[in-house]
Short mmCIF file of N, CA and C in Angstrom, two decimals:
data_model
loop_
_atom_site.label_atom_id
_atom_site.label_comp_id
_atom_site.label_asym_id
_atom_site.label_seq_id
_atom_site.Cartn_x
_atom_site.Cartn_y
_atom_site.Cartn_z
N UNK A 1 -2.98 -0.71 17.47
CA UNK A 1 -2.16 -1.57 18.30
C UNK A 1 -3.01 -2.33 19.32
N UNK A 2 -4.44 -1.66 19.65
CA UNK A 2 -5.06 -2.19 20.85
C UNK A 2 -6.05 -2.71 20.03
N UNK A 3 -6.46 -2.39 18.98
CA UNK A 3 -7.78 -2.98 18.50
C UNK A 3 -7.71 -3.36 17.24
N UNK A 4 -7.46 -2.41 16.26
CA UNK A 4 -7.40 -3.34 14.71
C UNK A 4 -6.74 -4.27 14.67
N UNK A 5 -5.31 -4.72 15.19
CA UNK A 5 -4.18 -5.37 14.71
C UNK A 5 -4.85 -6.83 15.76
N UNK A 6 -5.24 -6.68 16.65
CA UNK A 6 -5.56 -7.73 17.74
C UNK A 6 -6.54 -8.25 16.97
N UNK A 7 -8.27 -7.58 16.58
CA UNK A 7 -8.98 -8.06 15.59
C UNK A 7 -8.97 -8.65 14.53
N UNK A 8 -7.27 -8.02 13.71
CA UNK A 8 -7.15 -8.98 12.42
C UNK A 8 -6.86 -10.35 12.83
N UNK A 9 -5.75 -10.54 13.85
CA UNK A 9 -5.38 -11.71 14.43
C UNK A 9 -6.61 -12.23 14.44
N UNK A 10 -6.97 -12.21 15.27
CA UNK A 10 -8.06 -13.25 15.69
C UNK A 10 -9.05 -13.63 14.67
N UNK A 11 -9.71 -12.76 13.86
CA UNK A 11 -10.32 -13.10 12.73
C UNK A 11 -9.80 -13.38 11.71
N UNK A 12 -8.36 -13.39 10.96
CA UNK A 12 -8.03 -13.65 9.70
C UNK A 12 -6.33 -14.06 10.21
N UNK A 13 -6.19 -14.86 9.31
CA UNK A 13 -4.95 -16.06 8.82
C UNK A 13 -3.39 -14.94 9.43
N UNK A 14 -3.03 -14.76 9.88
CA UNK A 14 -1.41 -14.24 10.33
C UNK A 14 -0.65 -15.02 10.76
N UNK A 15 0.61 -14.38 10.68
CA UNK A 15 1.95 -15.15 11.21
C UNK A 15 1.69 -14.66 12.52
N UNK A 16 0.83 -14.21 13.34
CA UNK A 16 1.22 -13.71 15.03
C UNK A 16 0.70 -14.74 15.61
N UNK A 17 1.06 -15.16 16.55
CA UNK A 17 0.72 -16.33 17.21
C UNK A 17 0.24 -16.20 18.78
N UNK A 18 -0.62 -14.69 18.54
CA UNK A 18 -1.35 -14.20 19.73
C UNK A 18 -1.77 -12.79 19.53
N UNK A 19 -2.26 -12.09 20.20
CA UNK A 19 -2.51 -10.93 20.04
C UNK A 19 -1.60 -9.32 21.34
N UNK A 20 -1.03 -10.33 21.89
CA UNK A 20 0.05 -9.34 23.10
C UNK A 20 0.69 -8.28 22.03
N UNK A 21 1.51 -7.70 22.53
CA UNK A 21 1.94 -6.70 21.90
C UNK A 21 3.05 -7.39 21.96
N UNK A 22 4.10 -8.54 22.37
CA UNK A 22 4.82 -9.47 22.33
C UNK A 22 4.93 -10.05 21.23
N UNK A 23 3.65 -10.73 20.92
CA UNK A 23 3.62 -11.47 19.80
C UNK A 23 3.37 -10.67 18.80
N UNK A 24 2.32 -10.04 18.96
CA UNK A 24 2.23 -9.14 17.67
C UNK A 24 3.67 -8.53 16.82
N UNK A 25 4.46 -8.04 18.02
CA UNK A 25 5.67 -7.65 17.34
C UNK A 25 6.76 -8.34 16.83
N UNK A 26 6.47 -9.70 17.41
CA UNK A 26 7.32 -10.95 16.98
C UNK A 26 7.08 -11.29 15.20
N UNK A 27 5.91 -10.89 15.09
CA UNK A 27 5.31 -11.41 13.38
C UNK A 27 5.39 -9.46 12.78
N UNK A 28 6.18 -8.62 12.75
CA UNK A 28 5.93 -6.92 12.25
C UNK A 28 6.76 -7.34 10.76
N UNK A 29 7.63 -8.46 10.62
CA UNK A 29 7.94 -8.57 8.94
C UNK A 29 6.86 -8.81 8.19
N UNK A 30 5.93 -9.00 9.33
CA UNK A 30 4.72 -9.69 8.12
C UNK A 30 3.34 -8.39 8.04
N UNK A 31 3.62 -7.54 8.80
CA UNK A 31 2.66 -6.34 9.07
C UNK A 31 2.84 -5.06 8.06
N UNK A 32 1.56 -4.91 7.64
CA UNK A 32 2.25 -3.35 6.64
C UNK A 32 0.50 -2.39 6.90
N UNK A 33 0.90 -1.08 6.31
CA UNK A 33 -0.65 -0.09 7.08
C UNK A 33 -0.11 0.86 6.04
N UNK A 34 -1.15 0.77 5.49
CA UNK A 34 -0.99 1.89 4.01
C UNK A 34 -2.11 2.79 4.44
N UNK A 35 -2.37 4.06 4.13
CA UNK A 35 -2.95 5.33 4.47
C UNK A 35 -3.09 6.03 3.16
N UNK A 36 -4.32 6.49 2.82
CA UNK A 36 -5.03 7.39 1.89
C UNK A 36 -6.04 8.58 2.17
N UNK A 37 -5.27 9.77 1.52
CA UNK A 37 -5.66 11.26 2.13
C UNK A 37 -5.63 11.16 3.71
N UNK A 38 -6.70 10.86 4.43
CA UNK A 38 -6.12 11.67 6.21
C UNK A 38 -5.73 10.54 6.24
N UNK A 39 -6.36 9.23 5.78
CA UNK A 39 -5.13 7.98 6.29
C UNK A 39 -4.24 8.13 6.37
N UNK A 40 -3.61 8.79 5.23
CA UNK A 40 -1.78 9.04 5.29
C UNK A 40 -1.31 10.12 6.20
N UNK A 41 -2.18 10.86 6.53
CA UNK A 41 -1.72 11.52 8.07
C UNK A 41 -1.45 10.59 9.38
N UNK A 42 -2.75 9.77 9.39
CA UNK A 42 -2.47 8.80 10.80
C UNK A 42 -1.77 7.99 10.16
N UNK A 43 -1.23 7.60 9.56
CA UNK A 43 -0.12 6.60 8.98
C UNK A 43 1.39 7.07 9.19
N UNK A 44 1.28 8.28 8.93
CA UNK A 44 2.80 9.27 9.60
C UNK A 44 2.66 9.52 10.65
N UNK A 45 2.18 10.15 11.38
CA UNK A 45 1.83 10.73 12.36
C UNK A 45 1.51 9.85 13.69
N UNK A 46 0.79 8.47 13.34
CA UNK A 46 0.64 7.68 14.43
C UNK A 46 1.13 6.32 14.52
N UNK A 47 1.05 5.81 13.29
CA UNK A 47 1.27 4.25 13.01
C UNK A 47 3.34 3.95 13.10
N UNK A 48 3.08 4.64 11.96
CA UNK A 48 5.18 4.45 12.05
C UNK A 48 5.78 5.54 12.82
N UNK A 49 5.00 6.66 13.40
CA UNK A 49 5.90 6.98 14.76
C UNK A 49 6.01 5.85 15.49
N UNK A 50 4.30 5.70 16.22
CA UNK A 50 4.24 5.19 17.55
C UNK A 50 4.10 3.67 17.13
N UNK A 51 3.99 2.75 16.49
CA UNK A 51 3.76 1.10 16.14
C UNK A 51 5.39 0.83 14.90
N UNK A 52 6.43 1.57 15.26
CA UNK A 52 7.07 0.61 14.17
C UNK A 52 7.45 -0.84 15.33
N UNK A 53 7.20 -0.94 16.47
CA UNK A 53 7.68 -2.31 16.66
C UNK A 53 6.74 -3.37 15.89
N UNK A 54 5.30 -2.91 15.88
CA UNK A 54 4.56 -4.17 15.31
C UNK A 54 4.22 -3.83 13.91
N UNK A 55 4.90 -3.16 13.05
CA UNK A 55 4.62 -2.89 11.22
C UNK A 55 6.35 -2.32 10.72
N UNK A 56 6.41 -3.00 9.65
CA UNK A 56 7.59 -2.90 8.87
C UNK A 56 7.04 -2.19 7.68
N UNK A 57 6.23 -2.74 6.99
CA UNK A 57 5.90 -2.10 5.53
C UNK A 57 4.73 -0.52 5.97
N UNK A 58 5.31 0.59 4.97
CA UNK A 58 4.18 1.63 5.28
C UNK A 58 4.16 2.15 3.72
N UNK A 59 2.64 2.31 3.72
CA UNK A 59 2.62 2.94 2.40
C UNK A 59 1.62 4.35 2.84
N UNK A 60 1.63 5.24 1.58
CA UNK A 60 0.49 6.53 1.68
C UNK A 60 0.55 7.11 0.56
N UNK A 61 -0.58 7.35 0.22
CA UNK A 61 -1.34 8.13 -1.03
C UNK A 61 -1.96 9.41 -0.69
N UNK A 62 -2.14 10.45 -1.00
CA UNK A 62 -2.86 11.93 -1.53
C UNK A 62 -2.28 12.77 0.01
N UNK A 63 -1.16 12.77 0.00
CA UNK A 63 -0.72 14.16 1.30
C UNK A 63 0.09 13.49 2.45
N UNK A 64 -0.21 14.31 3.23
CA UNK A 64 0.43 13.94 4.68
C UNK A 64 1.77 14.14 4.50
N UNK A 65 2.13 15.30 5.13
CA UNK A 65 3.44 15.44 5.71
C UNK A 65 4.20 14.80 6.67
N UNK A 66 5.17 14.06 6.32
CA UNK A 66 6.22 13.51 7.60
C UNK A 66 7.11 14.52 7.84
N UNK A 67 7.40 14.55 9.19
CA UNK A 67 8.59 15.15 9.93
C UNK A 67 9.12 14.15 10.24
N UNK A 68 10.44 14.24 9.55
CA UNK A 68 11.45 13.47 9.87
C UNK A 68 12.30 13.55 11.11
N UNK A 69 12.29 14.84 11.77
CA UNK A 69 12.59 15.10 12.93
C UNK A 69 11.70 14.93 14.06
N UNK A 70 10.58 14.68 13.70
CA UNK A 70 9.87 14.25 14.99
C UNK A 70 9.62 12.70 14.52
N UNK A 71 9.56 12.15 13.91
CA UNK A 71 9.54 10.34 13.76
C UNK A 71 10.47 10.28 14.39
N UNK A 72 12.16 10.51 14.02
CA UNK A 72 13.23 10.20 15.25
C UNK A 72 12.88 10.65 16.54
N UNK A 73 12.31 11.42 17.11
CA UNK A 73 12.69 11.75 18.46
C UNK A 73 11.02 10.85 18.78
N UNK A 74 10.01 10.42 18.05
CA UNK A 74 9.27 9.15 18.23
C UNK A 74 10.01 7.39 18.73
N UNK A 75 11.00 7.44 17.49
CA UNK A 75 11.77 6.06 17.31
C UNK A 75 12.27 6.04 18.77
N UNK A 76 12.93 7.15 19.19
CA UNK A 76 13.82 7.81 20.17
C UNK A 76 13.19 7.00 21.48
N UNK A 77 12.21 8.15 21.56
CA UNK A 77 10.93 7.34 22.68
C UNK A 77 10.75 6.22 23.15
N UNK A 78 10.41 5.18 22.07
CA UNK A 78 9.52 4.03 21.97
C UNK A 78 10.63 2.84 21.88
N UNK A 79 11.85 3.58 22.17
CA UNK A 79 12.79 2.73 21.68
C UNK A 79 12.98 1.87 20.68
N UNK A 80 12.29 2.59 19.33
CA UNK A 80 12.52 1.86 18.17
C UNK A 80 13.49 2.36 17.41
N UNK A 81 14.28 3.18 17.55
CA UNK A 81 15.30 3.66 16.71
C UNK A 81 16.01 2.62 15.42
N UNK A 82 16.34 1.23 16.45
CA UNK A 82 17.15 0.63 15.72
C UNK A 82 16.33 -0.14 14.99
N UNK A 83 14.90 -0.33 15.14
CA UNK A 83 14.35 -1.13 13.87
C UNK A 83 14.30 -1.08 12.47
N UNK A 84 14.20 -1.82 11.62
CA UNK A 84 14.39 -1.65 10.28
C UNK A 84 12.87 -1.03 9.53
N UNK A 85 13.19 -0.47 8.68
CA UNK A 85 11.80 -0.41 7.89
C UNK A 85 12.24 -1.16 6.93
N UNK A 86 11.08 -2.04 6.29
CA UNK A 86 11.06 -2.54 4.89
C UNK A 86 11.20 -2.02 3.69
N UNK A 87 10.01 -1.57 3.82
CA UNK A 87 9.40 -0.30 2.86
C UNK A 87 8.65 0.58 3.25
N UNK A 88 8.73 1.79 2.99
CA UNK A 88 8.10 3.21 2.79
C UNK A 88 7.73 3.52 1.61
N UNK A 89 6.56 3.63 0.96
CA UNK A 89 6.16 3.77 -0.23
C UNK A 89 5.29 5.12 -0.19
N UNK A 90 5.55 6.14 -1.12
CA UNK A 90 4.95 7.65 -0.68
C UNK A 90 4.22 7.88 -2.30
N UNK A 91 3.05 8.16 -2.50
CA UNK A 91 2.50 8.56 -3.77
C UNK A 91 1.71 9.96 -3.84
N UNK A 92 1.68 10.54 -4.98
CA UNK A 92 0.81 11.43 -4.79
C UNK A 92 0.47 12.07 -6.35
N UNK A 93 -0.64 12.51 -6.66
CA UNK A 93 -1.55 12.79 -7.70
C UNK A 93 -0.45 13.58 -8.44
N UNK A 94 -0.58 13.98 -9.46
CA UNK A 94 0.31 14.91 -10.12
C UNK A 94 -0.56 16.19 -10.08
N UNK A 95 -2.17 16.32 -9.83
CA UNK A 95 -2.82 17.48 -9.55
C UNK A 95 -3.16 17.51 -8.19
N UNK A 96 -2.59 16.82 -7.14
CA UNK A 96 -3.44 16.53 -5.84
C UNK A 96 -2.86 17.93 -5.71
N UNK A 97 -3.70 19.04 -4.68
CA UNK A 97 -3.28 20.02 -3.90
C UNK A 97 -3.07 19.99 -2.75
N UNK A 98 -2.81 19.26 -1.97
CA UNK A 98 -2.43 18.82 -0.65
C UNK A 98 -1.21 18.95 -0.21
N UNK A 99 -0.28 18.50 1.05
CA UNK A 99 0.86 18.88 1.04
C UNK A 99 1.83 18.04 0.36
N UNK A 100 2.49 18.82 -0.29
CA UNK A 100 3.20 17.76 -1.49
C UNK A 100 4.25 16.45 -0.55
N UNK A 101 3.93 15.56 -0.63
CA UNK A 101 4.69 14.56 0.37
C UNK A 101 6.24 14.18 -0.79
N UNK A 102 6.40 14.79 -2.15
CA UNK A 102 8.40 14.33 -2.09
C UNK A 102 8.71 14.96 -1.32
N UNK A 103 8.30 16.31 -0.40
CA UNK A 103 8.87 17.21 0.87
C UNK A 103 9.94 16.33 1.61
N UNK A 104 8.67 15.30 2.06
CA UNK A 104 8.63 14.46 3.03
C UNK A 104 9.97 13.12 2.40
N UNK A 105 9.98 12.82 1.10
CA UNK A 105 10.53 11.73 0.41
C UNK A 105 11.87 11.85 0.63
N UNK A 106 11.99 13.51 -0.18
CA UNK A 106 13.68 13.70 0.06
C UNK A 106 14.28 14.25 1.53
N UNK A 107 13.54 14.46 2.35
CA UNK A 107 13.58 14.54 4.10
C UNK A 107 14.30 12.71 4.15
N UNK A 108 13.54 11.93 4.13
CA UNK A 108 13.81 10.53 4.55
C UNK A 108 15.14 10.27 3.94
N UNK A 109 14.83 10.20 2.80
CA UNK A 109 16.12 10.04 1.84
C UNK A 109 17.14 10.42 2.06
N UNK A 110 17.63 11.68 2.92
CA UNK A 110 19.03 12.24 3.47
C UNK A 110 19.48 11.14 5.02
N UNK A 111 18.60 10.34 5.34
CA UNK A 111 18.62 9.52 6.27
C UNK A 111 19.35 7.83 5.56
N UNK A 112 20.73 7.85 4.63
CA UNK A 112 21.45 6.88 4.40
C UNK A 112 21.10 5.78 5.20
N UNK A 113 21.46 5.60 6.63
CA UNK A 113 22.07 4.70 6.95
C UNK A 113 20.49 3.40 7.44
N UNK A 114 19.07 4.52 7.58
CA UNK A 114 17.82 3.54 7.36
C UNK A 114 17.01 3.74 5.98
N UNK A 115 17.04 4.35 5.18
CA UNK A 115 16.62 4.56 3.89
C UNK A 115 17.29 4.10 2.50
N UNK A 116 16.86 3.36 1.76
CA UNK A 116 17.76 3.45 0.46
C UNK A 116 16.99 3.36 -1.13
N UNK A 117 17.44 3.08 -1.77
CA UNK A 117 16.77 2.07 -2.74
C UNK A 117 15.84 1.35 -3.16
N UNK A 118 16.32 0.56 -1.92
CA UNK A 118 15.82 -1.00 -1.88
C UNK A 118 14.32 -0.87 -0.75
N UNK A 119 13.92 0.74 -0.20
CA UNK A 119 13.18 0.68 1.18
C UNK A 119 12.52 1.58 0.93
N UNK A 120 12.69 2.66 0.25
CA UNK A 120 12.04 4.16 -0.01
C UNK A 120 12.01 4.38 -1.02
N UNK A 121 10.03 4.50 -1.38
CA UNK A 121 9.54 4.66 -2.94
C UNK A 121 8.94 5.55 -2.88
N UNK A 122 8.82 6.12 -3.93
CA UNK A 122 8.09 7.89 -4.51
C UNK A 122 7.49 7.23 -5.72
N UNK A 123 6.53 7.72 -5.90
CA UNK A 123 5.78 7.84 -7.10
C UNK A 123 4.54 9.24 -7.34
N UNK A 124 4.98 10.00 -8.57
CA UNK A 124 4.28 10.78 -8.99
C UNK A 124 2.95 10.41 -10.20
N UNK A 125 1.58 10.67 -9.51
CA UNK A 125 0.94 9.99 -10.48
C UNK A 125 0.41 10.89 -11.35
N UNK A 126 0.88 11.12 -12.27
CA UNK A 126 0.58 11.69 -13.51
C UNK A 126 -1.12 11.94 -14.15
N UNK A 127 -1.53 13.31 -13.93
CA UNK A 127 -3.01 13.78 -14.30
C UNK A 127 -3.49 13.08 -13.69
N UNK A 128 -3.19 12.82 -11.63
CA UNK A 128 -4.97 12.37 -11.32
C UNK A 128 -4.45 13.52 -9.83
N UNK A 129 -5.91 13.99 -9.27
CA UNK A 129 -6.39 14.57 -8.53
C UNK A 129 -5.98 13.95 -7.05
N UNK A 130 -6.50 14.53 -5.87
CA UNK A 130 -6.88 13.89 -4.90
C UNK A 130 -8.36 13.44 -4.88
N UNK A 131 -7.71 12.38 -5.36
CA UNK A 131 -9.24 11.43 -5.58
C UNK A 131 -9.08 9.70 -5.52
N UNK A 132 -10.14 9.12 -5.46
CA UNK A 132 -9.73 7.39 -5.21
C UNK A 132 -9.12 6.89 -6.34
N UNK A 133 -9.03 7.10 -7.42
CA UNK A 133 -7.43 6.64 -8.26
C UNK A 133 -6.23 7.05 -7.73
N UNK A 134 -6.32 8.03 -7.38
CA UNK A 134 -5.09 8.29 -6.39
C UNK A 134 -4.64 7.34 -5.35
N UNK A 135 -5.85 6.78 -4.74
CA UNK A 135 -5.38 6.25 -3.54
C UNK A 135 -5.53 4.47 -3.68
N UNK A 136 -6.38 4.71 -5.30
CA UNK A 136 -6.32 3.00 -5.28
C UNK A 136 -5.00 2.77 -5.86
N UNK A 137 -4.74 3.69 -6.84
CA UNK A 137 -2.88 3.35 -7.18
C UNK A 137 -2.19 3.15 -6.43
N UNK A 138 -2.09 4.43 -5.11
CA UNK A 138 -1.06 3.84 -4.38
C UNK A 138 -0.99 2.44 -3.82
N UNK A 139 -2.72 2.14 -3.41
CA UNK A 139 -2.73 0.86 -2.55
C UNK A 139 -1.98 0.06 -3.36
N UNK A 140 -2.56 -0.28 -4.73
CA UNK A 140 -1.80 -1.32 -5.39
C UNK A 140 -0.43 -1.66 -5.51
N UNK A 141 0.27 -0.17 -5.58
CA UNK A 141 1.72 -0.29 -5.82
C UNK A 141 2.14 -0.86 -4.19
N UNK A 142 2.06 -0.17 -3.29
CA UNK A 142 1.93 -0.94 -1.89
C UNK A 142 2.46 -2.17 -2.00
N UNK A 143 1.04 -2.53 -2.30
CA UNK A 143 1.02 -3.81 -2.04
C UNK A 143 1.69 -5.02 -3.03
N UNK A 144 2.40 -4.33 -3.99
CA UNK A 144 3.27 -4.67 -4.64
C UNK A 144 4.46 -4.73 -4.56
N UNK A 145 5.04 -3.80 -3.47
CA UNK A 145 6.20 -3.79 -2.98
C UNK A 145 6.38 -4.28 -1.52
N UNK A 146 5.28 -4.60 -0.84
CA UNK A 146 4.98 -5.31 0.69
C UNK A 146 5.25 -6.64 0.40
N UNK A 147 4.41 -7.41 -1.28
CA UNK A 147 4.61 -8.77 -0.59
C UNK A 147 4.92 -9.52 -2.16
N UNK A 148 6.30 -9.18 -2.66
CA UNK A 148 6.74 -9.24 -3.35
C UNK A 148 6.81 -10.93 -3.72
#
């Protein structure tokens, strides 16, 4: 929020039309932060707790547990409750040994009234490890469902 997202601005092409946390959050339809192995920890844990005003799209590959009960009492906080997510995209190896994140999938998923269909993706990847196919799949699918 203080340094990557300000850096992309300024160095590469965005819809933000400054780097405040104002503007930044004015352009978050256009923001997404995908996470692989501990990425996808700080991706739960820090990014879409504490930054859903400035990111809509979240993706993660090989682990990371969400608490769905502590992201709300995050949203709660930060007064983001009522923001929308785009997409949530959750993947994971079909041999990864890590913490199995559908935990985490069908946690979100009992959450109707911000989750659906159209916003919350699972994918099981069939015979690969926690390893970088793991996490280049997810990126791809990501980013296949970020910028459709």
């Amino acid at each position: 929020a203080n340094d990557i997202l300000p850096f992309v601005v300024e160095n590469l092409a965005t819809y933000a039309q400054g780097t405040s946390r104002e503007e930044l959050a004015a352009a978050r339809e256009h923001f997404g932060f995908f996470g692989a192995s501990y990425g996808s920890y700080l991706n739960n844990n820090c990014i879409l707790g504490h930054c859903l005003d400035l990111v809509s799209y979240f993706g993660f590959a090989g682990g990371g547990r969400m608490s769905y009960d502590r992201l709300l009492g995050l949203w709660e906080e930060y007064g983001h409750e009522s923001l929308p997510i785009n997409c949530l995209y959750i993947a994971i190896g079909g041999y990864d040994d890590r913490y199995p994140p559908e935990i985490s999938y069908y946690n979100l998923k009992a959450d109707t009234e911000r989750f659906n269909d159209e916003n919350l993706y699972y994918s099981l990847l069939s015979g690969i490890h926690h390893e970088p196919r793991e996490w280049l799949n997810g990126l791809y699918n990501s980013l296949q469902l970020f910028f459709r």
